[in-house]
Every structure is written in structure tokens, then in C-alpha cells.
Coordinates of C-alpha atoms in Angstrom, one line a residue:
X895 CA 0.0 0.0 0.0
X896 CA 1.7 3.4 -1.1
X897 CA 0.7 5.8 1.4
X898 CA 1.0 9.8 1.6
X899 CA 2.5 10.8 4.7
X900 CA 1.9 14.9 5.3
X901 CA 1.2 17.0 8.2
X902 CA 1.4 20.5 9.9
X903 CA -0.3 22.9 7.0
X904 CA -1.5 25.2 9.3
X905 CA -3.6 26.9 7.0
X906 CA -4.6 30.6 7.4
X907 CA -0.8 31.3 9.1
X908 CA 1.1 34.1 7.2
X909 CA 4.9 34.5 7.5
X910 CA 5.8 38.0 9.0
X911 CA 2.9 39.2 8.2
X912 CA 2.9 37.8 4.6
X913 CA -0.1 35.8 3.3
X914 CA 0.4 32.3 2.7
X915 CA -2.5 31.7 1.5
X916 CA -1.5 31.4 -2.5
X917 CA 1.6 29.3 -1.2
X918 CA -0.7 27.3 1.0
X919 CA -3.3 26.7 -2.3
X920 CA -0.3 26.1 -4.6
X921 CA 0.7 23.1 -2.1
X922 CA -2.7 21.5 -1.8
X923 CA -2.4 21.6 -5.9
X924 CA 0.8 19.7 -5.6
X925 CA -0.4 17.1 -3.2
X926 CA -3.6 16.5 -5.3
X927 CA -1.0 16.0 -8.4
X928 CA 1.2 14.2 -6.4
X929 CA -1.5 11.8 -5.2
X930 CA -2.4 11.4 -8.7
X931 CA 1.0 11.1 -10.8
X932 CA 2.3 8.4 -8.0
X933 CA -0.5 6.1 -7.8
X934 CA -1.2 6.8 -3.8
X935 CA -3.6 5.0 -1.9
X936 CA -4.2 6.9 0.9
X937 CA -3.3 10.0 2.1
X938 CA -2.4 10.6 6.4
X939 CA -2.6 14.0 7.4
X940 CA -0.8 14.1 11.2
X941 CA -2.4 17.1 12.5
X942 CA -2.4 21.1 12.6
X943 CA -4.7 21.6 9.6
X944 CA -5.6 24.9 10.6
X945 CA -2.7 27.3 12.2
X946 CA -5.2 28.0 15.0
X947 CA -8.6 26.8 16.6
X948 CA -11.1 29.6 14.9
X949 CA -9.7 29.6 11.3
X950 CA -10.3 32.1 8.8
X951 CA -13.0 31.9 6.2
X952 CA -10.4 31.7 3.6
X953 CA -8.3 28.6 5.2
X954 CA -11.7 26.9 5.8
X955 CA -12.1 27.1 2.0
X956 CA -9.0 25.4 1.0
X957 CA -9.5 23.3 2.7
X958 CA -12.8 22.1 1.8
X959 CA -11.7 22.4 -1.5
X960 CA -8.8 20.0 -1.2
X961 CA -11.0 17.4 0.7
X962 CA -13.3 17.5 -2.3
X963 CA -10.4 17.0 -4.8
X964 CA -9.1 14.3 -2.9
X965 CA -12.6 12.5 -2.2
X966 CA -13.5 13.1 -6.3
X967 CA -10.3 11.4 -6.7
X968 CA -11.6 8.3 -4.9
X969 CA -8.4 8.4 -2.9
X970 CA -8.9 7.7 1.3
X971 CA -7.6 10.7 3.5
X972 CA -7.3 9.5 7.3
X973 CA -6.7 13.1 9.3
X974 CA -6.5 13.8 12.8
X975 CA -5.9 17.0 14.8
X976 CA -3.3 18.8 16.1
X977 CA -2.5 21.4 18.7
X978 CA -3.8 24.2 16.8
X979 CA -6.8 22.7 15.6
X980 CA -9.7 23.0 17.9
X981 CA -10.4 19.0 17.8
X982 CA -14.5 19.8 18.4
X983 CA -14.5 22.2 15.2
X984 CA -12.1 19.6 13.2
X985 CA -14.2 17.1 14.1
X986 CA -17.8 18.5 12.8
X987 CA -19.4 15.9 10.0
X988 CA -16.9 13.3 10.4
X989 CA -19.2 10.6 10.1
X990 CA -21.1 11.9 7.1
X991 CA -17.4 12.5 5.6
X992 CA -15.9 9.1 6.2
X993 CA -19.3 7.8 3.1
X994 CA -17.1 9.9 1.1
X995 CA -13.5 8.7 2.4
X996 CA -12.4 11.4 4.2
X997 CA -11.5 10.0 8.1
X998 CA -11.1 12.8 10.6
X999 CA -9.9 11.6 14.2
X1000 CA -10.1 14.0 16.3
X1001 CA -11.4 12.4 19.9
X1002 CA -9.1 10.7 22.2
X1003 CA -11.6 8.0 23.0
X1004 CA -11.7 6.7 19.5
X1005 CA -8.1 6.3 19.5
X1006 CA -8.3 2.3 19.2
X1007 CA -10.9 2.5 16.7
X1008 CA -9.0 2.1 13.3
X1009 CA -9.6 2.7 9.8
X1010 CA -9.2 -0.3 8.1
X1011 CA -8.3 -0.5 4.3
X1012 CA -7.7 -3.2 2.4
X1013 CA -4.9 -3.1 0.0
X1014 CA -3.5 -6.0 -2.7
X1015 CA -1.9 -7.7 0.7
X1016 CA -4.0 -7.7 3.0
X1017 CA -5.8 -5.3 5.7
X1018 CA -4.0 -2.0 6.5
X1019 CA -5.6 -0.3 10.5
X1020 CA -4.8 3.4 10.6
X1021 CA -4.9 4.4 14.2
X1022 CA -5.7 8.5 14.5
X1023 CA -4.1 9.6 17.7
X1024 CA -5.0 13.1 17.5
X1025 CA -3.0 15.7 20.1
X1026 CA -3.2 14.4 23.7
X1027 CA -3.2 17.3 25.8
X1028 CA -1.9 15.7 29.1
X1029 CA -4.3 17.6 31.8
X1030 CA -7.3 17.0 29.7
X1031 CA -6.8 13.1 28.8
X1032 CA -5.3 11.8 31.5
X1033 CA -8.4 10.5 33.5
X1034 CA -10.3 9.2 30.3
X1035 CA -7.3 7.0 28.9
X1036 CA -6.5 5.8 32.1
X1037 CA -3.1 7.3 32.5
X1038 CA -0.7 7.0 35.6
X1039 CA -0.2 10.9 35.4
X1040 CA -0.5 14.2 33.5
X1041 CA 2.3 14.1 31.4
X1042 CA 2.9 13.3 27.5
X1043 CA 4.4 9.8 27.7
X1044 CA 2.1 8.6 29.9
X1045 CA -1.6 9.6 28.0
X1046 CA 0.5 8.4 24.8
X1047 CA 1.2 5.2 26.4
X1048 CA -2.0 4.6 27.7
X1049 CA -3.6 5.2 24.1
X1050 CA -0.7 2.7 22.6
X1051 CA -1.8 0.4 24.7
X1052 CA -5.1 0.3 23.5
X1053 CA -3.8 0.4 19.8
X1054 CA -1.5 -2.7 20.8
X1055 CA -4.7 -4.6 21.8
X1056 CA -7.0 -3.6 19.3
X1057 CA -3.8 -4.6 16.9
X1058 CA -3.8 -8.2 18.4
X1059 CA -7.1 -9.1 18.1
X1060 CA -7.3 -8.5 14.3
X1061 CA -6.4 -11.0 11.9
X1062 CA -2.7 -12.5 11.4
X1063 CA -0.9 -10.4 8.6
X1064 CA -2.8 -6.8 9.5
X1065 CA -0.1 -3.9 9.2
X1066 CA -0.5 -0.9 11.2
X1067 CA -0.2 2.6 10.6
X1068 CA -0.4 5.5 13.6
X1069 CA -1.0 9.3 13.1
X1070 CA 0.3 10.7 16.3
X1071 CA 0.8 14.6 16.9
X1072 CA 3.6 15.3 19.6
X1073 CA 7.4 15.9 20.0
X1074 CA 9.4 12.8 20.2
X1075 CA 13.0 12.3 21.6
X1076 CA 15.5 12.7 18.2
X1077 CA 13.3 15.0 16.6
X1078 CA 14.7 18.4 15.7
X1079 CA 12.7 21.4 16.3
X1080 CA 12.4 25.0 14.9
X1081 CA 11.2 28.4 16.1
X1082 CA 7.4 28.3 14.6
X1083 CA 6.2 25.3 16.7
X1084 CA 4.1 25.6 20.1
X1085 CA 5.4 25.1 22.9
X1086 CA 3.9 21.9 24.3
X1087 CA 5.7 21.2 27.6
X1088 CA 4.5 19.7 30.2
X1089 CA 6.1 19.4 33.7
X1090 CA 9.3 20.7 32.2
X1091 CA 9.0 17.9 29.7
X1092 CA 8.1 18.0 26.0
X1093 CA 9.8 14.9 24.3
X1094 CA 8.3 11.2 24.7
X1095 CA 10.9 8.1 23.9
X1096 CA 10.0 6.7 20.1
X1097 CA 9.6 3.4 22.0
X1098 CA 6.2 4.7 23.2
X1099 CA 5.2 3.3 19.5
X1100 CA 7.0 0.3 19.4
X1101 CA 4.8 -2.8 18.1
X1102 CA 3.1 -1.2 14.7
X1103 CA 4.8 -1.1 11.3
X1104 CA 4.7 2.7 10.7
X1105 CA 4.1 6.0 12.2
X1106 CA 3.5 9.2 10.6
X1107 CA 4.5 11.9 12.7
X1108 CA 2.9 16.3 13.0
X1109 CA 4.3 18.2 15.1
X1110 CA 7.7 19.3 14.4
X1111 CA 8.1 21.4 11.0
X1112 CA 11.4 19.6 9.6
X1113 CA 10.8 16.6 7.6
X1114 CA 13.2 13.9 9.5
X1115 CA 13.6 10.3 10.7
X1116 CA 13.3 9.8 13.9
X1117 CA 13.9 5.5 13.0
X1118 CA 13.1 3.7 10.4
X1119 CA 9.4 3.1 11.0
X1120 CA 8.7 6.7 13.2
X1121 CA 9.2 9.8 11.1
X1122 CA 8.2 13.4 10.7
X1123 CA 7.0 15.0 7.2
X1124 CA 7.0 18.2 8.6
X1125 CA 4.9 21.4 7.6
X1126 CA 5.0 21.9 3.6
X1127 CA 6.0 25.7 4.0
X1128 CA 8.2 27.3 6.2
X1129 CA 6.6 29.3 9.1
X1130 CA 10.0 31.1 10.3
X1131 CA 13.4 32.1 9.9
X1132 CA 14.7 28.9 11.8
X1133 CA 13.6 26.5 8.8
X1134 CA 15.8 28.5 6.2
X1135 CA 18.0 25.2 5.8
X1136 CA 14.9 22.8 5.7
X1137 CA 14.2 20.9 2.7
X1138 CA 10.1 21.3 2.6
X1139 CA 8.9 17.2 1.1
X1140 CA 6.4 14.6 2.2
X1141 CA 7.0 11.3 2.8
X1142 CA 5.9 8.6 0.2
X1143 CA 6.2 5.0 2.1
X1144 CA 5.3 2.1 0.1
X1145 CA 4.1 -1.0 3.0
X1146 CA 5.0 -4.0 1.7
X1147 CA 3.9 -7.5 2.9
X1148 CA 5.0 -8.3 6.4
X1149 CA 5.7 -4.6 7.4
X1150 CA 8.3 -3.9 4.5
X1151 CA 8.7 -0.5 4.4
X1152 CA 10.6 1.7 1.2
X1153 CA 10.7 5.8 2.1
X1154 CA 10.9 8.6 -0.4
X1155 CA 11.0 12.0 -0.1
X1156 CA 8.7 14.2 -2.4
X1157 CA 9.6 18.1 -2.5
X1158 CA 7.3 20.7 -2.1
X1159 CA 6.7 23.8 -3.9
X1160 CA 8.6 26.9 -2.7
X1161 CA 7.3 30.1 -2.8
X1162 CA 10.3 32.1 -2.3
X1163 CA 14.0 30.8 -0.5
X1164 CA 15.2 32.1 3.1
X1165 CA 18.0 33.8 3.7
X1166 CA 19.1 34.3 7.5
X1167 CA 22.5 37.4 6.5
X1168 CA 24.0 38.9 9.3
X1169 CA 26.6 41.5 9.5
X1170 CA 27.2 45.2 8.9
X1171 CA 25.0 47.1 7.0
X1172 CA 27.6 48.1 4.6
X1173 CA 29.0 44.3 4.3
X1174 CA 25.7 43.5 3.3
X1175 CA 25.0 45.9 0.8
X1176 CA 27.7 45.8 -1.0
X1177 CA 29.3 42.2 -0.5
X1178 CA 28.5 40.4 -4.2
X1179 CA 28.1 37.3 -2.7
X1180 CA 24.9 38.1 -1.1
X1181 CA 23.3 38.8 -4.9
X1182 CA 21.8 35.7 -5.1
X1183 CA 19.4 37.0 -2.1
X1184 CA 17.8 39.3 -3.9
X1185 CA 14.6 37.8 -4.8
X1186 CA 14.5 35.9 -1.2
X1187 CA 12.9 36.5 1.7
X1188 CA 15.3 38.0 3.9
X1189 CA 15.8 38.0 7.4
X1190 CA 18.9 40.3 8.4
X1191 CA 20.9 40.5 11.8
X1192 CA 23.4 43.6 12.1
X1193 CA 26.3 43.8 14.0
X1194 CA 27.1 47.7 13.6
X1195 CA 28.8 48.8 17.1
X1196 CA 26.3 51.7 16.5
X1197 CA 22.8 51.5 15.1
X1198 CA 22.8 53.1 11.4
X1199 CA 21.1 55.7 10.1
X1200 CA 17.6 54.0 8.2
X1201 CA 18.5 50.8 8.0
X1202 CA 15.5 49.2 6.8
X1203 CA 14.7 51.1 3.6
X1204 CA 18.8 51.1 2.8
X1205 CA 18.2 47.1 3.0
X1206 CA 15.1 47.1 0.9
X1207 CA 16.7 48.5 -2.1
X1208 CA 19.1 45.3 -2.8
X1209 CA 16.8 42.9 -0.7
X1210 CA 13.4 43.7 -1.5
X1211 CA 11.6 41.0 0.3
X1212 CA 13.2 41.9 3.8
X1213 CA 10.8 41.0 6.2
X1214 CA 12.9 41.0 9.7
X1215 CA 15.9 43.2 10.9
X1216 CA 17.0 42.7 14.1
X1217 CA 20.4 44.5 16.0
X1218 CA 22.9 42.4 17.6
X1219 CA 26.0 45.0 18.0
X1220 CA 29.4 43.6 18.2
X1221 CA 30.6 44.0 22.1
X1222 CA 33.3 42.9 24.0
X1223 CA 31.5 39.9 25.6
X1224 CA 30.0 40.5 29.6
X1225 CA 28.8 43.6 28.0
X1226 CA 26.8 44.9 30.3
X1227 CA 24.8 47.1 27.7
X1228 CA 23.8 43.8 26.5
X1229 CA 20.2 43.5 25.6
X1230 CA 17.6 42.0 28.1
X1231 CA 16.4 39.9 24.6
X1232 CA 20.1 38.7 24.5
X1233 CA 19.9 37.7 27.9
X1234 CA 16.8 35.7 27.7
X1235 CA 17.6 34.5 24.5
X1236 CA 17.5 30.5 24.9
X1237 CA 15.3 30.7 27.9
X1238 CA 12.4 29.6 28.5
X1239 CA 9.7 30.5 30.5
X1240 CA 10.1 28.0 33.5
X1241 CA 13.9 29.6 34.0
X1242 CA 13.3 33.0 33.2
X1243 CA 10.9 32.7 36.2
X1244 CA 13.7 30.9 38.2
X1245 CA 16.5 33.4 37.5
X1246 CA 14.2 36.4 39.1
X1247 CA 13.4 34.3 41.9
X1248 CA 17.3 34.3 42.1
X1249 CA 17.7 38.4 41.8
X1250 CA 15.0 39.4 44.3
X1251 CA 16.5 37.2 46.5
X1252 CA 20.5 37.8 45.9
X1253 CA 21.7 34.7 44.3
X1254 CA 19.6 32.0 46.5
X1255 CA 17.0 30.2 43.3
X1256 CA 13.9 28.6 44.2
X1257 CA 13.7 25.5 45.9
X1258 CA 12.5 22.1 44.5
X1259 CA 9.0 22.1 45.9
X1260 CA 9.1 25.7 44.8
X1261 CA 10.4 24.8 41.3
X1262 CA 7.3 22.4 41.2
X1263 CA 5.0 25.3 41.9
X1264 CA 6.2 27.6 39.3
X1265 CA 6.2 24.2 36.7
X1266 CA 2.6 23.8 37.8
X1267 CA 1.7 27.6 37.2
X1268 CA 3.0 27.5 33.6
X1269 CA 1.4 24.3 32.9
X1270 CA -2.4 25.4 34.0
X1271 CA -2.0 28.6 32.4
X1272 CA -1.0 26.6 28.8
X1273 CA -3.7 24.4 29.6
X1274 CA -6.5 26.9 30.5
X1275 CA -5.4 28.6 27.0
X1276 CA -5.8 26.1 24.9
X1277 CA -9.2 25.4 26.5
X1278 CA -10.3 29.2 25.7
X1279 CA -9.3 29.4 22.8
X1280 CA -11.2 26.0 21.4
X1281 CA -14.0 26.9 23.4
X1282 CA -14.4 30.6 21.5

């Protein structure tokens, strides 16, 4: 069975203040054509379909015009949702969809409850795990505690069981949304972590032939049978080096597995240039820049004179310009952004502890209490913002 492995499309985002949305059409075009010109026989989408829970009018479109391209193609589509989806919304006409072979999975409980297609070897399940948010699923999957390797445990273990009670020969196939251990993130992904903990061990999935992987925008390996596609487009500066593809795994009899990488369109190329203004006006090696999106860093000891409008006559297509001055380093001018930068939210919060109190951080029972802060205030978030 040749399967279509894509995820993260987060449609209505823009990119510093950009639209995406023709970039965003142009790669639904490609996948329909790619779905087409390489025979697929189902399509996995592994969450973050929308870039946030109330979409806009315009993202809603696409996408219902790319469901009815791929059901008018006869092709299956199995979908779940991902943490910027509002699962509820997602999840609206699922049942009348799945007459026309569109399968959304968007509720926890149904984790266990696979599609099942049959290919020229036998049964394929698709297991849609859509985003476990720890606080939220914990009590209902029967999880030892709050925290992202434990609720996706507990709904593996219910895949594992529904697995064994199928017939001898039936491959498996998860969708899972969530950040695990090996994977390489970027700056345009929420932050998901629990407990100070975001990763979960790949050997949470162990037992089913392959898993297709949203969460994380680079497309990567993780092992053989766990991988990431990654988001189609880049949503920030940190993906300038990515190589924007799906996956295209042929399952073979017995859980062979064959991986190829299929490129995505690109709208326009990233370029990250940092230096001094005049370095990068005049340097010719930076020509090949000019019809890129650029963000640049500059090192001038002093700031110059209308810097952005000097950089927009070579580089058109600036979009960011940030000031990082060369200093001797222990600077003390340093920036408070430079100070933070790296940090997040959980030490920030320890290192003023630290100041008010001259040097002495938080305690552990006190580190527990700030941990327990952030993650209610994540959680309460996400549950206002799906509920709007």
C-alpha cells in the first residue's frame, strides 16, 4: 500500500505578516497532483490543519476544496488534529465525511478504533491519535499521570490490543501529533511542555509497522518506522536550511517499508545574512538573495542611520531586521532579549526568583510550583481558545 504521509499545513498562518495563502493553495495543488501522478492509496494527514482553533474563512475554504479533490479522486484521506486545531470544530461531520473517504480523528476516546483498508496484501488499521493534551486526557485513557508519555502510552496500549485481536498479517499505521526524543525542532512550533517535559521516547510506539508523525516542521527520521514529514511551507526564519517534502512509504507484505522523499513547492528561499549594513549591501556574494525573503541580523557597534529602507533597495523581500552589536563579551549594555535568548519560560521565572532574593533560586518544591503555574496557564489557554 503506497501511502502519503503529510502533516502540519497550518492553513490561514502568514509568515511576518505575509499571506500564505496562494503558497498554501499552490501546495494543496501539488499534493492532489502528487496523489495522482504516483498512484497513492491513501493520504495521512498528522495534525495542525488549521494554524489556529477559529480559522479564517479563507483557510476553511482550502481546505474544503482540497477534501473535495481528494474524495473526487476516490483516494482515502485519514486526518487527525493537532494542537492548533480546535479538535471539536475539526471534528464536525466526520461521520457523514468518512461515506465519502475522508477520516477525521479528532477524539481521544476513539483512538483504538482504526480505519481499516484493504490493500493488494491484505488489511492496512490506521490508528488516528490526535493531540493528547496531558491535563485534559489523562483521567479518560487511564493514564498514571499528567504528562505526554504517559496519555500516549496509555492510548498505545489500547492500539497494541486492538492490533492483536485483528487477523494475522494486519499492518499498522499510527498518526500521532507530539514531539518525540531525536526530533529536531524550529522556532514556529508551540510550545507543548508539560512538567518541564516535552519529548516522549520513540519506544512509546514500538509494536506497529509505521508512524506518521505532525508536530515538528522539519521533515526527518526519527527511526526507520517513526518519522516526521514536517509542515509543507516554512513558518519562520529557523527553517531557512529545511528541505520542505512529504514522505511517500510504500508498506510491503509483512511490514516492508521503502521511504521517499517528495519536494514541495517553494514560494520564495530564506536567507538568514547577518553582519554590517555596509557588508551587506555591498558584498556580491549576497546577490543571489535578492529575490529571497530575507531576514537580516546587524552587527554595527552603532545602530545606522535608516537601515530598513537602505536594506530594501538590494533585498526587496526583507521581512525582519533585528540589532545584535558587536561588544566585548559580559557587555553589560547587553540586551535584556540577549539575555533571555535560549530561555524559557520556566527559567526565566527561576532566574528572578534568584535576583530578588540575591543569588539563592527557588527550591525544588518551589520549582514544582512555578512548573505547575505554567502548565495550567497553557492548559487553561488552549481550553479558551477551542472553546471561543
Amino acid at each position: 500500500m503506497r501511502i502519503l504521509h503529510t502533516s502540519d499545513w497550518h492553513l490561514g498562518r502568514s509568515f511576518h505578516r505575509v499571506s500564505m495563502l496562494d503558497a498554501q493553495a499552490a501546495y494543496l495543488d501539488h499534493l492532489v497532483d502528487t496523489v495522482r501522478d504516483h498512484a497513492v492509496d491513501v493520504v495521512v494527514v498528522a495534525g495542525d490543519v488549521y494554524d489556529r482553533a477559529v480559522p479564517p474563512l479563507s483557510a476553511v475554504q482550502l481546505f474544503d476544496d482540497a477534501l473535495h479533490r481528494l474524495a473526487a479522486a476516490g483516494v482515502p484521506t485519514v486526518m487527525i488534529s493537532g494542537n492548533h486545531d480546535s479538535a471539536r470544530r475539526l471534528g464536525v461531520g466526520a461521520g457523514l465525511m468518512a461515506r465519502a473517504g475522508i477520516h477525521l480523528r479528532t477524539d481521544p476516546g476513539h483512538c483504538a478504533t482504526p480505519v481499516v483498508l484493504r490493500g493488494a496484501r491484505g488489511d492496512v488499521a490506521f490508528y488516528g491519535l490526535p493531540y493528547l493534551e496531558p491535563a485534559l486526557v489523562k483521567d479518560s485513557l487511564g493514564a498514571s499521570k499528567a504528562g505526554h508519555e504517559a496519555v500516549l502510552t496509555a492510548a498505545m496500549d489500547r492500539v497494541r490490543a486492538d492490533l492483536a485481536s485483528r487477523p494475522d498479517g494486519t499492518r499498522s499505521v499510527v498518526l500521532a501529533h507530539a514531539f518525540v526524543a531525536g526530533g529536531e525542532p524550529s522556532d514556529s512550533e508551540r510550545d507543548i511542555t508539560v512538567g518541564g517535559v516535552a519529548a516522549v521516547p520513540a519506544g512509546v510506539f514500538d509494536g506497529v509497522d509505521y508512524v506518521a508523525l505532525g508536530h515538528l516542521h522539519g521533515c526527518q527520521t526519527v527511526t526507520e518506522r517513526v518519522r516526521y514529514s514536517g509542515s509543507p511551507l516554512a513558518y519562520s526564519f529557523s527553517e531557512h536550511a529545511h528541505r520542505k517534502t512529504m514522505w511517500l512509504i510504500d508498506l510491503g507484505p509483512g511490514g516492508a517499508l521503502v521511504a521517499e522523499r517528495v519536494d514541495c513547492p517553494v514560494p520564495r528561499p530564506l536567507a538568514r545574512l547577518r553582519g554590517r549594513l555596509g557588508t551587506l549591501l555591498d558584498d556580491p556574494a549576497l546577490e543571489r538573495h535578492q529575490d529571497s525573503w530575507v531576514e537580516a541580523t546587524l552587527t554595527d557597534p552603532a545602530r545606522p542611520d535608516d537601515p530598513m529602507t537602505r536594506l530594501l533597495e538590494r533585498f526587496p523581500h526583507t521581512l525582519s531586521l533585528a540589532f545584535d552589536p558587536e561588544r566585548a563579551s559580559h557587555d553589560p549594555s547587553d540586551s535584556y532579549a540577549q539575555r533571555l535568548r535560549g530561555r524559557d519560560d520556566q527559567q526565566v521565572a527561576e532566574d528572578f526568583v534568584a535576583h530578588v532574593r540575591g543569588g539563592t533560586g527557588p527550591s525544588e518544591q518551589e520549582r514544582a510550583v512555578l512548573s505547575a503555574a505554567f502548565d495550567d496557564v497553557r492548559v487553561a489557554d488552549g481550553v479558551d481558545e477551542v472553546s471561543r
